[in-house]
Coordinates of C-alpha atoms and ligand atoms in Angstrom, one line a residue:
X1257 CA 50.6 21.4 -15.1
X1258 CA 48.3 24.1 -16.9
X1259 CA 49.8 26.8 -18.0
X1260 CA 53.5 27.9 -17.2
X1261 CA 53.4 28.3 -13.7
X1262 CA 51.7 26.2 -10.5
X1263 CA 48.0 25.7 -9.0
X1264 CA 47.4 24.7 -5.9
X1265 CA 46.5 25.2 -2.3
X1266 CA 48.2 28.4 -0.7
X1267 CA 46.8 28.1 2.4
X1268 CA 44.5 25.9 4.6
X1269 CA 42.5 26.4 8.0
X1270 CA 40.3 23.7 9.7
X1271 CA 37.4 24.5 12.5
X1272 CA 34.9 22.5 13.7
X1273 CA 32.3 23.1 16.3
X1274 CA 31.9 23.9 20.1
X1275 CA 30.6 20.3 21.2
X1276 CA 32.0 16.9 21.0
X1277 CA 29.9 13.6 21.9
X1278 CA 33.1 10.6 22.8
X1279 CA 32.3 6.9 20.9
X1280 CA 32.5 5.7 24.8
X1281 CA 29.7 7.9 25.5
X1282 CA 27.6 7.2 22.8
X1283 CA 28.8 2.8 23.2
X1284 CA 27.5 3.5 26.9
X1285 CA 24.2 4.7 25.9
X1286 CA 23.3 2.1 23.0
X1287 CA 24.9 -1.1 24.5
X1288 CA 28.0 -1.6 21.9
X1289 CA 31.7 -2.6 22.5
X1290 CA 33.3 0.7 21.8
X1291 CA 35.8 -1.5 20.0
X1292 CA 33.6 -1.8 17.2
X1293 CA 33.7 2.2 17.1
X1294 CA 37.5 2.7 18.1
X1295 CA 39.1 -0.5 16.0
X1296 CA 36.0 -1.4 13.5
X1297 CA 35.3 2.1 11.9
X1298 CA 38.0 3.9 13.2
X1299 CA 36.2 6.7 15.7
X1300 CA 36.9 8.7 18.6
X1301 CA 34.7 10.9 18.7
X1302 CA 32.3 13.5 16.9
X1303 CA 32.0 17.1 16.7
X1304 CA 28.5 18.3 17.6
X1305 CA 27.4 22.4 16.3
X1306 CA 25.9 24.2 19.3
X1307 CA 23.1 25.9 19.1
X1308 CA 24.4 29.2 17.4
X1309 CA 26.4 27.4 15.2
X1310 CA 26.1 25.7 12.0
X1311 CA 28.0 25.5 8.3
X1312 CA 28.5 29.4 8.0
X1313 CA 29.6 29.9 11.3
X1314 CA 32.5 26.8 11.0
X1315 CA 33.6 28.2 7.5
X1316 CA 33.7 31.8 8.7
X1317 CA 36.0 30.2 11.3
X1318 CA 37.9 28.5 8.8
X1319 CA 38.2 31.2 6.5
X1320 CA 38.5 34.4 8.6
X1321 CA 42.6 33.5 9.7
X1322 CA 43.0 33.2 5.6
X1323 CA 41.7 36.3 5.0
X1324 CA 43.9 38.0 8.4
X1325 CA 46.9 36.4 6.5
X1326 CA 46.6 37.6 3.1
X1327 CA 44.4 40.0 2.6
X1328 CA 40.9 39.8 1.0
X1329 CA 41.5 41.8 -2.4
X1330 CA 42.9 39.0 -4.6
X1331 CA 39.7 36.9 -3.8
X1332 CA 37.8 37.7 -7.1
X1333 CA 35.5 34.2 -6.3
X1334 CA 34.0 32.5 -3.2
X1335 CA 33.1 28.8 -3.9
X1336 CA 31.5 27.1 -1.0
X1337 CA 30.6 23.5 -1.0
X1338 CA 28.2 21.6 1.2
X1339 CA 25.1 19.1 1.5
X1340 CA 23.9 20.3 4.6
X1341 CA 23.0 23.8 3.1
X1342 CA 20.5 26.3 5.1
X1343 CA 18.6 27.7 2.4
X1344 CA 17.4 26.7 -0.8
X1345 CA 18.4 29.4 -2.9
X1346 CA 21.0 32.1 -1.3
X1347 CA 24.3 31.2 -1.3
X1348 CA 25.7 30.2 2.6
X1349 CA 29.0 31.8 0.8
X1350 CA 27.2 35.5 1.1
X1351 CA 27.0 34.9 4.9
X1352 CA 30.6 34.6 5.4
X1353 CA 31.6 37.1 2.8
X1354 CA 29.8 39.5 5.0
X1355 CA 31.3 38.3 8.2
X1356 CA 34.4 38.7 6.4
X1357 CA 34.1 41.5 5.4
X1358 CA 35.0 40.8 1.3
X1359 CA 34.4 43.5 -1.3
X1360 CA 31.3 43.9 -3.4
X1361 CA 33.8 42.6 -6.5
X1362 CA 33.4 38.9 -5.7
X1363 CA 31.5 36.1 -7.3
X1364 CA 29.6 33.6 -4.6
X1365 CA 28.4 30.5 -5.1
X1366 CA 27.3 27.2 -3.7
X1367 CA 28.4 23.7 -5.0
X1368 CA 26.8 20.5 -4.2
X1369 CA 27.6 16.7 -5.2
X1370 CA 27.5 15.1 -1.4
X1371 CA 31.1 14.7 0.0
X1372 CA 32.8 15.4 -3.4
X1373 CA 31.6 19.0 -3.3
X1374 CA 34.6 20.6 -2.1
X1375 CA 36.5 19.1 -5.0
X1376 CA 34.9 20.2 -7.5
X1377 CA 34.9 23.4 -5.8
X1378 CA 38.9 23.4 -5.7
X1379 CA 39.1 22.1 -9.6
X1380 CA 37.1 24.5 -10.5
X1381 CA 39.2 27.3 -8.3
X1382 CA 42.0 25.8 -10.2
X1383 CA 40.6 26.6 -13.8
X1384 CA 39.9 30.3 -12.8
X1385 CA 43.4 30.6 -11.5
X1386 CA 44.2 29.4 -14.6
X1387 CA 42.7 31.9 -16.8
X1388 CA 43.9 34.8 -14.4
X1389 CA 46.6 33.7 -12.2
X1390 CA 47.1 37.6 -10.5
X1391 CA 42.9 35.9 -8.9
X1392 CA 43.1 33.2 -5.5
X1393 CA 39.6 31.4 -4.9
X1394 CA 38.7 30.7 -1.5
X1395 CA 37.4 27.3 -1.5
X1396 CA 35.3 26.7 1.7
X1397 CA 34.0 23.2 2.8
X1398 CA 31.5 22.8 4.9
X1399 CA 29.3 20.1 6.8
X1400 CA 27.1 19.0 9.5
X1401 CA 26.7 15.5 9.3
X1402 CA 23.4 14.0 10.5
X1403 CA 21.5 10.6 10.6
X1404 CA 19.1 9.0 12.6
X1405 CA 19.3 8.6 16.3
X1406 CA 20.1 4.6 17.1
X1407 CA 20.6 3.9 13.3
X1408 CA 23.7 2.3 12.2
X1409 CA 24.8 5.8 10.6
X1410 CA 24.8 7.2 13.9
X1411 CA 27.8 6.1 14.6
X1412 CA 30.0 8.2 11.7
X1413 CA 28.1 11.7 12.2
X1414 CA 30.5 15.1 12.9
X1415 CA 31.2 18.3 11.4
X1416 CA 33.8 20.3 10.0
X1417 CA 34.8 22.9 7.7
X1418 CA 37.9 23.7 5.5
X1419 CA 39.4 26.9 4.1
X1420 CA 41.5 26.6 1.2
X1421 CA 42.8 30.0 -0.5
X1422 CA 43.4 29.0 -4.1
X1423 CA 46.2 30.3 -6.5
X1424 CA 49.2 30.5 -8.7
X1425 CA 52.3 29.9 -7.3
X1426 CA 50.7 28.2 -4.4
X1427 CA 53.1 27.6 -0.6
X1428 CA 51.5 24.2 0.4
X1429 CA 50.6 21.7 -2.7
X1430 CA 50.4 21.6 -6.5
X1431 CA 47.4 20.6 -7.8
X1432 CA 48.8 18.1 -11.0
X1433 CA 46.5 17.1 -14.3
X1434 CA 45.2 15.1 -15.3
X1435 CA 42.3 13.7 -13.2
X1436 CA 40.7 10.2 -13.1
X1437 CA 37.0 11.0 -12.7
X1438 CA 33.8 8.2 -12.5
X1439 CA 30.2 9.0 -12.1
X1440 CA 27.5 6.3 -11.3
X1441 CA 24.1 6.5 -10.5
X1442 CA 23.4 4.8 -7.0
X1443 CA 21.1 5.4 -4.6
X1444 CA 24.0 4.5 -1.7
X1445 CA 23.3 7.4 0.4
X1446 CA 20.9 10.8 0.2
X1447 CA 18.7 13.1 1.6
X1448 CA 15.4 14.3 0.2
X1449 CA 14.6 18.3 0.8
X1450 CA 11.9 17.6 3.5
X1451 CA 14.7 15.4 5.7
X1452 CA 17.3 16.7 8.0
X1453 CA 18.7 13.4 8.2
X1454 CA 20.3 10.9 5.7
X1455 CA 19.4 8.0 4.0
X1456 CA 21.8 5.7 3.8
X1457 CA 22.3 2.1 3.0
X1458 CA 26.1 1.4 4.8
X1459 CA 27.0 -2.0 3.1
X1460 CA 25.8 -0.8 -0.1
X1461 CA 27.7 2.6 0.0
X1462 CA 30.9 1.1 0.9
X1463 CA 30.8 -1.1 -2.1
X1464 CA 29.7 2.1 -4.4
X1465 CA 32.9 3.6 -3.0
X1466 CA 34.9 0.6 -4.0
X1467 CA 33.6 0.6 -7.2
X1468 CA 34.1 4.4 -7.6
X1469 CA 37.9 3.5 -6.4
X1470 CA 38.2 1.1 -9.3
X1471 CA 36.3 3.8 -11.8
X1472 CA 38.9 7.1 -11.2
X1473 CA 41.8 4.5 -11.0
X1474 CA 40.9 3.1 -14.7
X1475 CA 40.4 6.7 -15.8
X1476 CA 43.5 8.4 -14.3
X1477 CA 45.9 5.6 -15.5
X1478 CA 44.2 5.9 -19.3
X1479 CA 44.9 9.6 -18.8
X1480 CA 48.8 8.9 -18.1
X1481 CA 48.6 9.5 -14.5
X1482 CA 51.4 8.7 -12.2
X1483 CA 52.0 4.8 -10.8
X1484 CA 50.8 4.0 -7.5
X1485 CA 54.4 4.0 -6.0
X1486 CA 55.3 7.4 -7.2
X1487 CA 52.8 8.7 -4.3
X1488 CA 53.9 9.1 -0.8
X1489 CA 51.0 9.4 0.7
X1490 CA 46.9 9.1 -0.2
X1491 CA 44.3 11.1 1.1
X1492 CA 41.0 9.8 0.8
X1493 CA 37.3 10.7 1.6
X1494 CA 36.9 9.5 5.6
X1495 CA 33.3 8.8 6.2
X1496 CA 34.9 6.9 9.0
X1497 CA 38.4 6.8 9.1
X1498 CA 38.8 2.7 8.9
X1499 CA 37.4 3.5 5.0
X1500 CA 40.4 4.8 3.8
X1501 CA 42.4 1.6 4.9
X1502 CA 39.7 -0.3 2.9
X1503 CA 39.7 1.8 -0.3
X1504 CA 43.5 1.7 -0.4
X1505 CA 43.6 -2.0 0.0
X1506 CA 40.8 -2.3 -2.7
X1507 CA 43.1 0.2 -4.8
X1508 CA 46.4 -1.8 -4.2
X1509 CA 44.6 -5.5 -5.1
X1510 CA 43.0 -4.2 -7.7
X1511 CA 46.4 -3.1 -9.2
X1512 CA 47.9 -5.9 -8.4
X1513 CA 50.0 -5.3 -5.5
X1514 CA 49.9 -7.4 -2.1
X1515 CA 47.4 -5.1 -0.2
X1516 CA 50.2 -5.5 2.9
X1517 CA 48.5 -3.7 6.3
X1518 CA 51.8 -2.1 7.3
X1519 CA 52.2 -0.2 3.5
X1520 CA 48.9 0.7 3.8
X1521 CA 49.2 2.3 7.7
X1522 CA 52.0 4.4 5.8
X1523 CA 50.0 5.3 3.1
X1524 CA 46.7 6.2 5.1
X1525 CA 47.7 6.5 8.5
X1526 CA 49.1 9.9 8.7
X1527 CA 45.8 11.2 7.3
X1528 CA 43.4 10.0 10.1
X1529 CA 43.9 12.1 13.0
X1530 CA 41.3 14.6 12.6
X1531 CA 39.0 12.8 10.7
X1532 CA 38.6 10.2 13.9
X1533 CA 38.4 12.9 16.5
X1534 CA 36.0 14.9 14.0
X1535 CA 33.5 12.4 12.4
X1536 CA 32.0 12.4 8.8
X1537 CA 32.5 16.1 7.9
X1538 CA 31.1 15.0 4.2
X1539 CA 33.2 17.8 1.8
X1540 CA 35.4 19.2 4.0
X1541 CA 36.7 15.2 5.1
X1542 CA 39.2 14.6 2.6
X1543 CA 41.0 17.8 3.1
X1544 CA 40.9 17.7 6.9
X1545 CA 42.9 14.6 6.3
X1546 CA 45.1 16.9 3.8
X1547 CA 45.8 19.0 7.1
X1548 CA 46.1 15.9 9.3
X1549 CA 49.2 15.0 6.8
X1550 CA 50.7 18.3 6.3
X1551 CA 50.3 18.7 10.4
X1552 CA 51.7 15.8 11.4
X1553 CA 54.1 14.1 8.5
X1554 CA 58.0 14.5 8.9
X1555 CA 59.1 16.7 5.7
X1556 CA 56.7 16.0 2.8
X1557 CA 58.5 18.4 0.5
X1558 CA 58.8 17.6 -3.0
X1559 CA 56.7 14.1 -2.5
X1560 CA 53.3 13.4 -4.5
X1561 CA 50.3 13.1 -2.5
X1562 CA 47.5 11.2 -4.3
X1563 CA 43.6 12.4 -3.4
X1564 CA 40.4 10.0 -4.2
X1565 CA 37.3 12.3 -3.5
X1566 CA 34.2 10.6 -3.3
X1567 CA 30.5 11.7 -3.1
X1568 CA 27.5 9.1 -2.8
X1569 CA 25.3 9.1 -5.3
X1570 CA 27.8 9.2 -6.8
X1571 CA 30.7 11.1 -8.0
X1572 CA 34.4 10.6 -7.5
X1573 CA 37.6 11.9 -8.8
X1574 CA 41.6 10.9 -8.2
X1575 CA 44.7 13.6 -8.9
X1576 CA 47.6 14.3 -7.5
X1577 CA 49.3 16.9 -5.5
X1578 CA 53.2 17.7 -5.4
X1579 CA 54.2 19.5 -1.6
X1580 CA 56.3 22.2 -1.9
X1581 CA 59.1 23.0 -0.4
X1582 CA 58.9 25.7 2.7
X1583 CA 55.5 24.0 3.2
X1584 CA 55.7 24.0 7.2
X1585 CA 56.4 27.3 7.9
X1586 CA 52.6 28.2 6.3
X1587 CA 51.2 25.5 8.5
X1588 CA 48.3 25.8 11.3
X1589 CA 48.8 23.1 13.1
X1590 CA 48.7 24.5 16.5
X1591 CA 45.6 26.2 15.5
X1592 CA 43.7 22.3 14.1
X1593 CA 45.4 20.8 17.5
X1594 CA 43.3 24.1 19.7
X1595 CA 40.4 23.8 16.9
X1596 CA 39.7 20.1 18.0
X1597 CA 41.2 20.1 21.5
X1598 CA 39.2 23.0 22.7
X1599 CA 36.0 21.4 22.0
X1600 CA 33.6 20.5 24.8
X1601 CA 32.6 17.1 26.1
X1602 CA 28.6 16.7 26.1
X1603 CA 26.7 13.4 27.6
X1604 CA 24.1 11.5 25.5
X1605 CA 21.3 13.7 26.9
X1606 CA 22.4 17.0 25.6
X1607 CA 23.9 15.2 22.4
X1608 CA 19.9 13.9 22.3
X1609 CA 18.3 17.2 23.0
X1610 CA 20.5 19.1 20.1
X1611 CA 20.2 16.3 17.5
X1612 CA 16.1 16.3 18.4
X1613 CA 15.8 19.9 18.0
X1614 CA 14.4 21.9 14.6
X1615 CA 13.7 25.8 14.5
X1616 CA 10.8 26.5 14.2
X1617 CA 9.0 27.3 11.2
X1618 CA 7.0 30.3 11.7
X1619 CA 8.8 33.1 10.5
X1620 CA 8.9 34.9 14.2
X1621 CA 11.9 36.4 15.9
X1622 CA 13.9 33.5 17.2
X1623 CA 17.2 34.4 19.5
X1624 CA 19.2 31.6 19.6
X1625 CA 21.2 30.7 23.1
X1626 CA 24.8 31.9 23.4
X1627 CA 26.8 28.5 23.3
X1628 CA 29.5 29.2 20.7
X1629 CA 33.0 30.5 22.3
X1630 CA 34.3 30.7 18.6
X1631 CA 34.8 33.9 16.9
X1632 CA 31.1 34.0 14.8
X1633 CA 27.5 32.8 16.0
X1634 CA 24.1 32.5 14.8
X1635 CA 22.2 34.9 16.5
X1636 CA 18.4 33.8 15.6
X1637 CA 16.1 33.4 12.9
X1638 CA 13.6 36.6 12.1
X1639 CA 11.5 37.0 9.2
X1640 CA 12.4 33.1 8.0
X1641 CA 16.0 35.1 7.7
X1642 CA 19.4 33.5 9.6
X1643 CA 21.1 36.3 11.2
X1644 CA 24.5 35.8 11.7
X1645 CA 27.0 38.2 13.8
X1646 CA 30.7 37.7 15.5
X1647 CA 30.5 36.9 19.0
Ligands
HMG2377 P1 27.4 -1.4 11.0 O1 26.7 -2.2 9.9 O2 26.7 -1.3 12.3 O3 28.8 -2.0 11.4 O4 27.7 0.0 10.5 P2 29.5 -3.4 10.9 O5 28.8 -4.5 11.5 O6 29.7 -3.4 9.4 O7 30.9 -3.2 11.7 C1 31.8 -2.2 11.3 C2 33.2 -2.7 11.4 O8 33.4 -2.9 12.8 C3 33.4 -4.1 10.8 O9 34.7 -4.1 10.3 C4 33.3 -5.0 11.9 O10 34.0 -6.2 11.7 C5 33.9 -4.2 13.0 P3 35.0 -4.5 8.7 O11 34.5 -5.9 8.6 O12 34.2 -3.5 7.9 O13 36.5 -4.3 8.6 N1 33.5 -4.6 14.4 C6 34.3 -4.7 15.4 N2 35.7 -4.4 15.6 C7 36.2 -4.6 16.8 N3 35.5 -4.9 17.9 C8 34.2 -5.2 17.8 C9 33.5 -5.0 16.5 N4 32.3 -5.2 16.1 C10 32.3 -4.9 14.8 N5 33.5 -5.5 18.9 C11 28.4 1.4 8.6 C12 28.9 0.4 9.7 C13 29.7 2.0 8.1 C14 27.7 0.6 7.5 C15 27.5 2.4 9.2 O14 28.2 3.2 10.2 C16 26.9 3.4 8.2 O15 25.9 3.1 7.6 N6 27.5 4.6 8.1 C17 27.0 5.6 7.1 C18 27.4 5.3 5.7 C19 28.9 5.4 5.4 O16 29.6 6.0 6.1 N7 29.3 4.8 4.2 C20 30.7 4.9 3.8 C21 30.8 4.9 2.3 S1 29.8 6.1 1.5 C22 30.6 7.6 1.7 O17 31.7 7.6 2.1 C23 29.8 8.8 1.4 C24 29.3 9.6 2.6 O18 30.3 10.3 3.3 C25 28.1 10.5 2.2 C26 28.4 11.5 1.1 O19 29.1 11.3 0.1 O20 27.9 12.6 1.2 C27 28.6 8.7 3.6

């Protein structure tokens, strides 16, 4: 533990969009056994932005009922993580720190190492904490998820964001040392600046992930990290949710344990719930499996939750996290039940129209359609600026 008092996650708050697109509905359209979606990757359904919505408008959604909560003065630091950015240079932090309504005395930035983003966002939340524990960090998420129409990827889109207030003394988990952390340089998944979808080769970023599970294990346990059965619980990066069954199984045989299915549902399987109604939410995935656990685990306090972040290309990182005790009355669950339960069911065509659709480049006034029933929208693009407004 750095320092003499705890780090962690004070609070947490999951949104996701207006729209979702069911596995049946998309099986229908492209001729596959849903089973292969439902049982084989471990998918519901995805969460599909409307129109007016995008990564600012989820995280001010996330972030706004942290910021009702406790106040916005102690936030000295916005870091917002994403790979699905809207602009090159200006920080999609600045957005919501005006929706929110932040003071002027706050740093913003934007992180960016695919999925494991939002990791380094909240390591980094945890050293500033660190030097100035009277500080919290809010720590957004954020991420559309995009690939090609009728390309395996397809399959494991969504989008999500997740609000984490950062600070001492935190009411939901303690953020331990050390970390095991692993950095290769694979070409499993990306996206080049002129693409708004990924690249991707599946097969090959599954084993990167597996190897990357192997990497933080070696470094954690070198580190004097804690055994695997001191953890009650692992939450791991969910490109689909079926990956974090593999990855544990990979983590238990590689350790030499009997990678037995029924240890590994209790290990992962309190973790999935969001993640397979949600889809690939790239940073924010890991953490809305954190609010899956917390949400709907019988009394975590006092037990050790182990996280393996991952980010193709690639970066990963394993630590662990003690719950602390009064955790539930902080929770949001109701809220993450509404959050995913309100969404709207779309058919393939509209799914097809949005996914098809760019803005266009010519620096005119754009309105954009009112879709969103959340509480912020993207009003239209002027000038080659986003203007953003609550609805
Ligand atoms: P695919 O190749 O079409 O699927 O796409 P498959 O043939 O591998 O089948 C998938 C599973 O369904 C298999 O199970 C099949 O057996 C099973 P497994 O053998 O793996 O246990 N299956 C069925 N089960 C029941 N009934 C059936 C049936 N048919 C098949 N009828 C793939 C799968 C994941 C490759 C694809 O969706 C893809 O390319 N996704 C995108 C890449 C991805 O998610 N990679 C994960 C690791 S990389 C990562 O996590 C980072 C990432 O989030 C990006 C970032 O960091 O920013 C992606």
């Amino acid at each position: 533990m750095p320092g003499d008092f705890a780090i962690g996650i004070h609070d947490l708050s999951v949104a996701t969009t207006q729209y979702v697109l069911t596995h049946d509905t998309l099986a229908a359209h492209n001729g596959t056994d849903a089973a292969k979606y439902h049982r084989g990757i471990g998918q519901r359904s995805m969460s599909v932005a409307a129109a007016d919505e995008d990564i600012v408008t989820m995280a001010a959604t996330a972030a706004a009922p942290l910021v009702a909560r406790h106040g916005g003065d102690r936030i000295r630091t916005i870091v917002f993580a994403t790979e699905t950015s809207v602009d090159q240079a200006k920080a999609a932090g600045i957005h919501v720190h005006s929706l929110l309504g932040l003071p002027s005395a706050t740093r913003v930035v934007e992180l960016k190492q695919a999925c494991y983003g939002g990791t380094a966002g909240l390591q980094f939340a945890v050293g500033l904490v660190h030097r100035d524990p009277s500080q919290q960090v809010l720590v957004i998420a954020s991420d559309v998820s995009k690939y090609e129409l009728d390309s395996p990827g397809e399959a494991t889109q969504g989008a999500a964001a997740v609000a984490m207030l950062v600070g001492a003394e935190p009411a939901l988990v303690r953020i331990e040392d050390p970390s095991g952390m692993f950095t290769a340089d694979i070409m499993d998944f990306w996206r080049p600046n002129y693409r708004t979808t990924a690249l991707v080769d599946g097969h090959e970023s599954i084993s990167a992930y597996l190897q990357a599970v192997e990497g933080v294990w070696k470094d954690y346990a070198e580190r004097d990290g804690r055994t695997l059965d001191e953890f009650s619980a692992f939450c791991y990066h969910q490109p689909f949710t079926k990956m974090a069954h593999k990855a544990h199984r990979h983590l238990l045989r590689h350790c030499g344990y009997d990678a037995d299915e029924g240890e590994i549902a209790r290990a992962v399987g309190r973790t999935t719930a969001y993640n397979a109604e949600v889809g690939n939410s790239y940073t924010a995935s890991m953490y809305l499996g954190l609010a899956a656990l917390l949400d709907h685990a019988d009394d975590l306090t006092g037990q050790t939750v182990g996280f393996l972040s991952y980010g193709s290309g690639s970066v990963a990182e394993f630590f662990a996290g003690t719950v602390v005790p009064g955790y539930r009355a902080h929770l949001r669950s109701a809220a993450h039940r509404d959050a995913i339960g309100r969404r709207q069911d779309i058919d393939y065509a509209k799914y097809r129209e949005i996914h098809e659709y760019s803005f266009p480049a010519d620096g005119k006034d754009h309105p954009v359609p009112r879709e969103t029933t959340g509480p912020y929208r993207l009003a239209g693009l002027s000038g080659h600026k986003r203007i953003y407004e609550p609805r």
